[in-house]
Tab-separated table of C-alpha atoms in Angstrom:
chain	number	residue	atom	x	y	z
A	22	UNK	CA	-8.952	8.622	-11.627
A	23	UNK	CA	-9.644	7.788	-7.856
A	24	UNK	CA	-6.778	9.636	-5.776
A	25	UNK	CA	-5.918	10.282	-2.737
A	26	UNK	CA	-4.196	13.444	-0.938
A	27	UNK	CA	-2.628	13.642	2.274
A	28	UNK	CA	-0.708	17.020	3.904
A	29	UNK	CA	2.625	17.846	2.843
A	30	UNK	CA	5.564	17.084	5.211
A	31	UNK	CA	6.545	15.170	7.956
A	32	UNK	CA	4.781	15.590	11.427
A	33	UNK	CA	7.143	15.768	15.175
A	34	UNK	CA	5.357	15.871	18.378
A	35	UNK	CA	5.864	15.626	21.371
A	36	UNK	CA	4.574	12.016	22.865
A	37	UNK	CA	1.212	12.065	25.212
A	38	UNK	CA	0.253	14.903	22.360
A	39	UNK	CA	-2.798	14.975	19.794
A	40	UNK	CA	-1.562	13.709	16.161
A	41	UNK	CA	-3.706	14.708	13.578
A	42	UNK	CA	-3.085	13.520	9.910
A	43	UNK	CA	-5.485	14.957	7.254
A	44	UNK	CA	-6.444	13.059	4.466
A	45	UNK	CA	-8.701	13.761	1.023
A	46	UNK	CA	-9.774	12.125	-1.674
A	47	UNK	CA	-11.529	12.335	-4.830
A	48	UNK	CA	-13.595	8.740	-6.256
A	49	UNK	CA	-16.282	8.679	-8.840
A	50	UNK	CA	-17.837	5.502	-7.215
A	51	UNK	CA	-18.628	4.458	-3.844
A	52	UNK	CA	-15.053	4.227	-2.020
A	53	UNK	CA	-14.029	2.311	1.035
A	54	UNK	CA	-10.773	4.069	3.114
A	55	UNK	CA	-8.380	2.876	4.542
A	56	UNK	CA	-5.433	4.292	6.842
A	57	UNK	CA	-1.924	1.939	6.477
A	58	UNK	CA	0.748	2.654	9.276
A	59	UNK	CA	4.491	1.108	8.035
A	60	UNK	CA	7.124	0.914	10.729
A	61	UNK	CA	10.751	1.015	9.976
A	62	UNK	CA	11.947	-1.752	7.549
A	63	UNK	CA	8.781	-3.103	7.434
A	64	UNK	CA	5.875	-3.744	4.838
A	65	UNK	CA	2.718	-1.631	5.483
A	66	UNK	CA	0.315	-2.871	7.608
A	67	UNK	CA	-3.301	-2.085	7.657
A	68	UNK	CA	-4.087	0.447	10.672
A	69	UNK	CA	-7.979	0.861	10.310
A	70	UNK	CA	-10.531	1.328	7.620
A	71	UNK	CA	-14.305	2.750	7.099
A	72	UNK	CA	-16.102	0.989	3.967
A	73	UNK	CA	-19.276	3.705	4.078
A	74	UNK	CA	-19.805	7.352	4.729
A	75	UNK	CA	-20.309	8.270	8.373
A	76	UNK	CA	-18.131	4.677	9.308
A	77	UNK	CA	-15.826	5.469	11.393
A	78	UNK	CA	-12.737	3.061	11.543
A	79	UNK	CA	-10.687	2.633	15.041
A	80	UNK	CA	-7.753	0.784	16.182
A	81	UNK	CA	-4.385	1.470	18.468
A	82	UNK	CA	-5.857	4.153	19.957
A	83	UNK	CA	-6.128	5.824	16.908
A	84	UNK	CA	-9.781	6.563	14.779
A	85	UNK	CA	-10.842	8.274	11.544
A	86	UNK	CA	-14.452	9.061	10.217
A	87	UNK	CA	-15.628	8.648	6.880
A	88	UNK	CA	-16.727	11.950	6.031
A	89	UNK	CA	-18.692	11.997	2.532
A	90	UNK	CA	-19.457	15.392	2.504
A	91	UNK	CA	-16.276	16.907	3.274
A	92	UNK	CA	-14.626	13.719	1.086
A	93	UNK	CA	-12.295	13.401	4.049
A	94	UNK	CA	-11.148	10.484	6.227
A	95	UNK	CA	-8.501	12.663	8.797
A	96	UNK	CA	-6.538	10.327	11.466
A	97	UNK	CA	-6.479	11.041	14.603
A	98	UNK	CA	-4.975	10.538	18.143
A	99	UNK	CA	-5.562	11.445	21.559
A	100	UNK	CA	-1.840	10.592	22.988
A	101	UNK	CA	0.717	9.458	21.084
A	102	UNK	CA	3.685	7.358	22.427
A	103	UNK	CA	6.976	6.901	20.456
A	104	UNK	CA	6.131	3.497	19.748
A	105	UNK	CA	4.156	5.406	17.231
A	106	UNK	CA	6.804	6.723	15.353
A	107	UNK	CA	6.404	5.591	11.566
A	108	UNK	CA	4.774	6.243	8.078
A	109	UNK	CA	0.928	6.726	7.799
A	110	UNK	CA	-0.402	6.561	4.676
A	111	UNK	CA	-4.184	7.065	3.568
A	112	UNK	CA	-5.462	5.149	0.614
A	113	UNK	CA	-8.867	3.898	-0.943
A	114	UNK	CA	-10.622	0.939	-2.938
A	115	UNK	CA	-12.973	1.479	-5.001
A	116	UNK	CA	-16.212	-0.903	-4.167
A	117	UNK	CA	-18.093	-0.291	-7.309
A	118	UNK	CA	-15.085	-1.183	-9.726
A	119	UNK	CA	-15.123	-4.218	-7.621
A	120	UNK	CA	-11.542	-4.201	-7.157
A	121	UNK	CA	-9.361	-3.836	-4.475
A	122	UNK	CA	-6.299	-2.102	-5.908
A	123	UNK	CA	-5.348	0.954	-3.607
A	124	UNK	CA	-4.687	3.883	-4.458
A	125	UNK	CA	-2.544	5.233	-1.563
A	126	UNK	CA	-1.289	9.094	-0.679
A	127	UNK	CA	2.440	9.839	-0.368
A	128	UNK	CA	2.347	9.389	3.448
A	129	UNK	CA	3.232	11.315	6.106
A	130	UNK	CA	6.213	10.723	8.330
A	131	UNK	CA	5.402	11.134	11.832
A	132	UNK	CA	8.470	11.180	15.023
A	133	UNK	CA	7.374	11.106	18.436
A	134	UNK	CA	9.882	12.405	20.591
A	135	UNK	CA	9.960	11.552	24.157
B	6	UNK	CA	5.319	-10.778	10.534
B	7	UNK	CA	2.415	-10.370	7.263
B	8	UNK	CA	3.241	-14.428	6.175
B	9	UNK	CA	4.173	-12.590	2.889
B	10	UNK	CA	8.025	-13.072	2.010
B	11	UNK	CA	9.869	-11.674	-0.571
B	12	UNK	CA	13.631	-11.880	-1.680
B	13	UNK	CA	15.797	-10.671	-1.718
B	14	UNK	CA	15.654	-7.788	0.907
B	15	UNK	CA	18.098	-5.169	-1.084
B	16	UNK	CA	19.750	-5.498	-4.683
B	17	UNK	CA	22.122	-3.103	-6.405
B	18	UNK	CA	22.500	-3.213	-10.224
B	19	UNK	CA	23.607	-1.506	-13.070
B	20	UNK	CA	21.424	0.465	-15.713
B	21	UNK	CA	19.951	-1.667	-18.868
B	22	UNK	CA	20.374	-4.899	-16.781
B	23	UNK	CA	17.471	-6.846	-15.319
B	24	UNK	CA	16.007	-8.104	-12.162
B	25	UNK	CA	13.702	-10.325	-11.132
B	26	UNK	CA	11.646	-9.697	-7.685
B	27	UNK	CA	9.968	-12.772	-6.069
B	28	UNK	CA	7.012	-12.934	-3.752
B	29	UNK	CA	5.633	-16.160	-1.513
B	30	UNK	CA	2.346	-15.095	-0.470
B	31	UNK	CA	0.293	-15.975	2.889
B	32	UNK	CA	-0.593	-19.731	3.079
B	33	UNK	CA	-3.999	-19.570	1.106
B	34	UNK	CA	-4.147	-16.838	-0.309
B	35	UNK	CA	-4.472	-16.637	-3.779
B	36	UNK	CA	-3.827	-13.278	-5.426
B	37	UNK	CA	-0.698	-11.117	-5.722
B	38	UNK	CA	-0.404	-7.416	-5.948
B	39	UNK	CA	2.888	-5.602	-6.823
B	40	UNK	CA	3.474	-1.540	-5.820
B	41	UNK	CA	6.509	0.754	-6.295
B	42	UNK	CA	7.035	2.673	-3.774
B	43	UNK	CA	9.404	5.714	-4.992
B	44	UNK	CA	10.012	9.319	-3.379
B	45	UNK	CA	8.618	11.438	-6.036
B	46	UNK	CA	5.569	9.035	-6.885
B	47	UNK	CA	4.794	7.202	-3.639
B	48	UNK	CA	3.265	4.194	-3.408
B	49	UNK	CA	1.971	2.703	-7.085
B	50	UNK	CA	-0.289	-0.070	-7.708
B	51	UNK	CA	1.478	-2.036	-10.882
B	52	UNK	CA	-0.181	-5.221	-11.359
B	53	UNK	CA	-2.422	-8.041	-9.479
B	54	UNK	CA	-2.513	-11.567	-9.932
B	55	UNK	CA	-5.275	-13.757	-9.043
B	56	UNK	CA	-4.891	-17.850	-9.285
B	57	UNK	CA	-2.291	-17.723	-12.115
B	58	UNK	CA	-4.180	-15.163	-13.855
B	59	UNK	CA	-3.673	-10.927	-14.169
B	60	UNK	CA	-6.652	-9.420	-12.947
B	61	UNK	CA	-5.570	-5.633	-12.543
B	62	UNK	CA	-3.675	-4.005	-13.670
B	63	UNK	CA	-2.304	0.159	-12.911
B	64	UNK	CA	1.122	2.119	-13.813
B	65	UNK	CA	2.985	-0.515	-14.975
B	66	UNK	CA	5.879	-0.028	-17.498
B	67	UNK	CA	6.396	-1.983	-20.809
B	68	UNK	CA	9.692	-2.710	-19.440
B	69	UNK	CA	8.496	-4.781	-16.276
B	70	UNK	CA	6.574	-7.977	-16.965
B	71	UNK	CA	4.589	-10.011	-13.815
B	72	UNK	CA	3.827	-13.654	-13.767
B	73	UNK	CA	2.513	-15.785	-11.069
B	74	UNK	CA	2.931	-19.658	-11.187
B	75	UNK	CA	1.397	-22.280	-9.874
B	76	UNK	CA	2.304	-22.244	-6.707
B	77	UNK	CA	1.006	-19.033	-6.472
B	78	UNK	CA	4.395	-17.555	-5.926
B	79	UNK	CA	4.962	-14.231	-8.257
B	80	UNK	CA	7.702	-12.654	-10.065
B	81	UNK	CA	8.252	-9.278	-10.931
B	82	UNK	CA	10.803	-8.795	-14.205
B	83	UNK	CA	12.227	-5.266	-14.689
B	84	UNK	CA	14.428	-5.032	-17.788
B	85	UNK	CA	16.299	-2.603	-19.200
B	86	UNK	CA	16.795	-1.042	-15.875
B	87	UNK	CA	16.652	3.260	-15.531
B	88	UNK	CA	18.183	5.341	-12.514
B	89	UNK	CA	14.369	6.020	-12.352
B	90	UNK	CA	13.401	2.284	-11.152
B	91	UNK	CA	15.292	2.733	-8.136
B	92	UNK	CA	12.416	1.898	-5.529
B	93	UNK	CA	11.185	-0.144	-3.101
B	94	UNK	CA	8.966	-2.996	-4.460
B	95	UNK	CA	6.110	-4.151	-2.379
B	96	UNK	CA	4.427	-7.281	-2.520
B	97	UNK	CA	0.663	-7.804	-0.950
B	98	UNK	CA	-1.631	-10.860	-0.972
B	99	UNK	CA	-5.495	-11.511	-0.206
B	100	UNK	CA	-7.361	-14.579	0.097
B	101	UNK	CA	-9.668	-13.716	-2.580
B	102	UNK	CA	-9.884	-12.006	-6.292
B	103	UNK	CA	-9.275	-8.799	-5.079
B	104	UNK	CA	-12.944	-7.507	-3.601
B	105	UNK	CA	-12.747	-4.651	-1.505
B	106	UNK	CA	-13.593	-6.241	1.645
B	107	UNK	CA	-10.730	-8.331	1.194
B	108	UNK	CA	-7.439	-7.361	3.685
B	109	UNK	CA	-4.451	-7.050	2.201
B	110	UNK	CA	-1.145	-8.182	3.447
B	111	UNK	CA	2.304	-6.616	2.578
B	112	UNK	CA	5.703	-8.473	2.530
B	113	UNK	CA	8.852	-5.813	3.864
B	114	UNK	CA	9.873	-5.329	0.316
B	115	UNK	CA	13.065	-5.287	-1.970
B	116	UNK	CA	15.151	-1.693	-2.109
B	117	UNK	CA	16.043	-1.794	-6.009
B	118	UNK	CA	19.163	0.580	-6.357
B	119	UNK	CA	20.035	1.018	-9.940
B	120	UNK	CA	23.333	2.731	-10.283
């Protein structure tokens, strides 16, 4: 089925660095992708998304392309702050099923340190 | 604050007892998603509700059971409880069915600790 994969581990940086978060998937239909951010004790919240290849999804500073031939939608930013400290997690409908349950990666942990 | 509230916030139980999760969605909108979220699994899609009716539905046990009334609040039923169920159970709502243009919005969750 439609999955998702996102690197192993968590991610510390230093804040005003570049955070990179790669993310994969593999879909049979025509996906849209989404990147979900969850702060501590909090539901997840939706960060950005891209709903075609070559879309490319921006918000907080932080952007990801839709990249169909590389089936990749990597999240990126310029200059973190610590406010940015929380759980990223990459996930994706599938448009041609019609349906929008997500299927999300395990997330990656990112901690900004000052 | 995502408008979506669930209760409670933690619960604590013993194994082969039951539990039942409740979710108030946003003002309006009209279907209900449930996820597990769980350190060896992540984040699961279990079952979505749409105007009283199941409309999806993804990993979900023969133990748990969904319903969602009509009010358009839902419940999630876990019986005969495992160490294993120990997650945290996410609620999301949309306006809609459940298209993928639709945004969904999560509720903080309950921490189910089965000891």
């Amino acid at each position: 089925g439609d999955s998702v994969t996102q690197m192993e581990g968590p991610v510390t940086l230093s804040e005003e660095a570049f955070l990179t978060i790669n993310c994969t998937y593999t879909a049979t239909g025509y996906p849209s992708l989404f990147w979900y951010v969850q702060y501590p004790g909090e539901g997840l919240q939706l960060l950005l998304k891209a709903t075609k290849a070559d879309d490319k999804g921006s918000n907080k500073g932080f952007e990801a392309t839709y990249r169909k031939e590389t089936t990749s939608f990597h999240l990126e930013k310029g200059s973190v702050q610590v406010s940015d400290s929380a759980v990223y997690f990459c996930a994706l409908s599938d448009r041609q099923r019609g349906n929008n349950r997500l299927a999300f990666g395990k997330g990656n942990q990112v901690v900004v340190i000052p | 604050d995502s408008g979506v509230t669930q209760t409670p916030k933690h619960l604590i139980t013993a194994t082969g007892q039951r539990v039942t999760l409740r979710c108030s969605p946003r003002s309006g909108d009209l279907s209900v998603y449930w996820y597990q979220q769980s350190l060896d699994q992540g984040l699961q899609f279990l079952i979505q509700y749409y105007n009283g009716e199941e409309r999806a539905k993804g990993n979900i046990l023969e133990r748990f059971s969904a319903q969602q009334f009509p009010d358009l609040h839902s419940e999630l039923n876990l019986s005969s409880l495992e160490l294993g169920d120990s997650a945290l159970y996410f609620c999301a709502s949309s306006v809609g069915q459940g298209d993928y243009w639709e945004k969904l919005f999560f509720g903080s969750g309950t921490q189910l600790s089965v000891l």
